[in-house]
Short mmCIF file of C-alpha atoms in Angstrom, two decimals:
data_model
loop_
_atom_site.label_atom_id
_atom_site.label_comp_id
_atom_site.label_asym_id
_atom_site.label_seq_id
_atom_site.Cartn_x
_atom_site.Cartn_y
_atom_site.Cartn_z
CA MET D 1 -172.17 52.65 98.07
CA LYS D 2 -174.20 54.56 100.67
CA HIS D 3 -171.43 53.87 103.19
CA TYR D 4 -168.84 55.55 100.94
CA ALA D 5 -171.10 58.54 100.33
CA LYS D 6 -171.62 59.03 104.07
CA LEU D 7 -167.88 58.68 104.70
CA THR D 8 -167.10 61.21 101.97
CA ILE D 9 -169.60 63.70 103.38
CA LEU D 10 -168.17 63.20 106.88
CA LEU D 11 -164.61 63.78 105.65
CA LEU D 12 -165.63 66.87 103.70
CA ALA D 13 -167.34 68.26 106.78
CA ALA D 14 -164.25 67.54 108.90
CA VAL D 15 -161.81 69.43 106.65
CA PRO D 16 -162.99 72.96 107.63
CA VAL D 17 -162.92 71.94 111.30
CA LEU D 18 -159.36 70.68 110.98
CA ILE D 19 -158.30 73.85 109.18
CA ALA D 20 -159.93 75.97 111.90
CA CYS D 21 -158.09 74.01 114.58
CA THR D 22 -154.72 74.72 113.01
CA GLY D 23 -156.02 78.25 112.53
CA ALA D 24 -154.32 81.51 111.99
CA PRO D 25 -151.15 82.26 113.89
CA LYS D 26 -151.60 83.87 117.28
CA PHE D 27 -149.87 87.13 118.15
CA SER D 28 -148.69 85.53 121.39
CA ASN D 29 -146.54 83.22 119.22
CA ILE D 30 -144.33 86.14 118.23
CA GLN D 31 -144.23 87.98 121.57
CA ASN D 32 -141.33 87.74 124.02
CA LYS D 33 -139.00 86.29 121.40
CA ASP D 34 -135.99 87.85 119.74
CA TRP D 35 -136.23 88.11 115.95
CA TYR D 36 -133.47 88.81 113.41
CA LEU D 37 -134.13 90.49 110.08
CA THR D 38 -133.02 88.14 107.31
CA GLU D 39 -134.77 89.48 104.23
CA VAL D 40 -136.43 92.61 102.87
CA ARG D 41 -138.78 91.84 100.00
CA THR D 42 -138.71 94.94 97.87
CA LYS D 43 -137.06 95.98 94.63
CA PRO D 44 -134.23 95.12 94.71
CA GLU D 45 -134.65 92.35 97.27
CA ILE D 46 -132.25 92.43 100.24
CA ASP D 47 -130.97 89.26 101.90
CA PHE D 48 -129.00 89.28 105.13
CA ASP D 49 -126.51 86.50 105.71
CA ARG D 50 -126.48 86.57 109.51
CA LYS D 51 -123.23 84.57 109.64
CA GLN D 52 -121.49 87.05 107.36
CA LEU D 53 -122.89 89.98 109.35
CA ALA D 54 -121.44 88.45 112.53
CA GLU D 55 -118.04 88.08 110.83
CA GLU D 56 -118.21 91.78 109.91
CA ASN D 57 -119.14 92.70 113.52
CA PHE D 58 -122.74 93.41 112.53
CA GLY D 59 -124.18 90.30 114.21
CA GLU D 60 -126.57 92.07 116.56
CA ILE D 61 -128.25 94.51 114.18
CA PHE D 62 -131.79 94.72 112.87
CA THR D 63 -133.35 92.83 115.74
CA LEU D 64 -136.94 93.00 116.94
CA ARG D 65 -138.83 91.95 120.04
CA PHE D 66 -142.54 92.32 120.75
CA GLU D 67 -143.31 92.76 124.42
CA SER D 68 -146.75 93.29 125.92
CA GLU D 69 -147.02 96.98 124.99
CA ARG D 70 -144.00 97.87 122.91
CA ILE D 71 -141.41 96.69 120.45
CA SER D 72 -137.70 97.01 121.04
CA GLY D 73 -134.49 96.01 119.36
CA VAL D 74 -131.24 97.13 117.83
CA ALA D 75 -131.08 98.77 114.42
CA ALA D 76 -127.66 99.82 113.06
CA PRO D 77 -126.28 100.85 115.58
CA ASN D 78 -129.00 102.33 117.79
CA ARG D 79 -131.26 100.61 120.29
CA TYR D 80 -134.90 101.50 119.76
CA PHE D 81 -138.38 101.04 121.15
CA ALA D 82 -141.92 102.04 120.22
CA PRO D 83 -145.47 101.34 121.34
CA TYR D 84 -147.63 99.27 119.02
CA GLU D 85 -151.24 98.24 118.56
CA GLN D 86 -152.29 94.83 117.32
CA GLN D 87 -155.92 94.67 116.25
CA GLY D 88 -158.12 91.64 115.75
CA LYS D 89 -157.96 88.46 113.81
CA ASP D 90 -156.93 90.05 110.51
CA ARG D 91 -153.43 90.55 112.01
CA ALA D 92 -153.51 94.33 111.63
CA LEU D 93 -150.54 95.98 113.29
CA THR D 94 -149.58 99.61 113.83
CA ILE D 95 -146.17 100.59 115.16
CA LYS D 96 -146.09 104.09 116.62
CA THR D 97 -143.23 106.60 116.54
CA ILE D 98 -139.88 105.00 117.23
CA ALA D 99 -137.60 106.40 119.93
CA GLY D 100 -134.07 105.32 120.67
CA THR D 101 -130.48 106.16 121.30
CA PHE D 102 -128.64 108.65 119.14
CA MET D 103 -125.31 107.03 118.39
CA ALA D 104 -123.72 108.03 115.10
CA PRO D 105 -122.82 104.95 113.11
CA LEU D 106 -119.12 104.53 112.37
CA ARG D 107 -120.27 102.33 109.51
CA GLU D 108 -123.55 100.80 108.39
CA PRO D 109 -124.30 97.75 106.32
CA GLU D 110 -124.70 98.92 102.75
CA LYS D 111 -127.90 97.02 102.04
CA LEU D 112 -130.21 98.76 104.51
CA LYS D 113 -129.86 102.06 106.30
CA GLU D 114 -131.18 102.46 109.81
CA ARG D 115 -133.53 105.30 108.85
CA ASP D 116 -135.11 103.06 106.18
CA TYR D 117 -135.54 100.23 108.68
CA PHE D 118 -137.32 102.59 111.08
CA ALA D 119 -139.54 103.92 108.28
CA TYR D 120 -140.50 100.37 107.30
CA LEU D 121 -141.36 99.52 110.91
CA GLN D 122 -143.48 102.66 111.33
CA ASN D 123 -145.36 101.93 108.09
CA THR D 124 -146.26 98.38 109.12
CA THR D 125 -149.90 97.49 108.52
CA LYS D 126 -150.02 93.72 109.05
CA TRP D 127 -148.05 90.82 110.52
CA ASN D 128 -148.02 87.11 109.73
CA LEU D 129 -146.18 84.00 110.83
CA VAL D 130 -145.25 81.74 107.90
CA ASN D 131 -143.18 78.59 108.35
CA GLY D 132 -141.81 79.91 111.63
CA LYS D 133 -140.77 83.26 110.12
CA LEU D 134 -142.29 86.58 111.13
CA GLU D 135 -143.47 88.74 108.23
CA LEU D 136 -144.21 92.44 108.66
CA HIS D 137 -146.07 93.94 105.72
CA THR D 138 -145.24 97.58 105.17
CA LYS D 139 -144.66 100.21 102.50
CA SER D 140 -141.71 102.29 101.37
CA GLU D 141 -141.81 106.08 101.17
CA ASP D 142 -143.06 105.83 97.57
CA SER D 143 -145.86 103.41 98.66
CA THR D 144 -144.20 100.31 97.22
CA ASN D 145 -145.17 97.14 99.10
CA VAL D 146 -142.36 95.81 101.28
CA THR D 147 -142.21 92.70 103.47
CA LEU D 148 -139.70 92.42 106.30
CA ILE D 149 -138.86 88.78 107.06
CA PHE D 150 -137.51 87.90 110.51
CA THR D 151 -136.27 84.56 111.83
CA PRO D 152 -136.28 83.64 115.49
CA ALA D 153 -132.99 84.04 117.33
CA ALA D 154 -131.16 80.82 118.07
CA LYS D 155 -131.45 79.83 121.70
#
């Protein structure tokens, strides 16, 4: 009986250590990778079928890449970049003012306008990596919580 009690205590002590080893995602896990927006969790929720977007010649829109000091990507249709700050272990993230090209869109996907995408990025407060997907937590202009979900680009 004492043997089982000691084993139980040992296992219970090991669980927090194992959880700490798997730990929180590291920011370096999202850097220097291309990400594609696949979902906007808001009301109403927006899903992007990347295959359908490609068929409609929208395949390379709403992309994101974190480099060492700035983000960059393609919205719809403009290329953009902005400096960012990532602070500490709580995954706080601030994206500064976005700059980019000034092409007028001949057409935009109806689900998300470029100006809204930029506003969401600039209102980002936190990032997370869940099941291989990048989540940016942000707010809309009326302070509604919004989550942008990105999947890694296929290699």
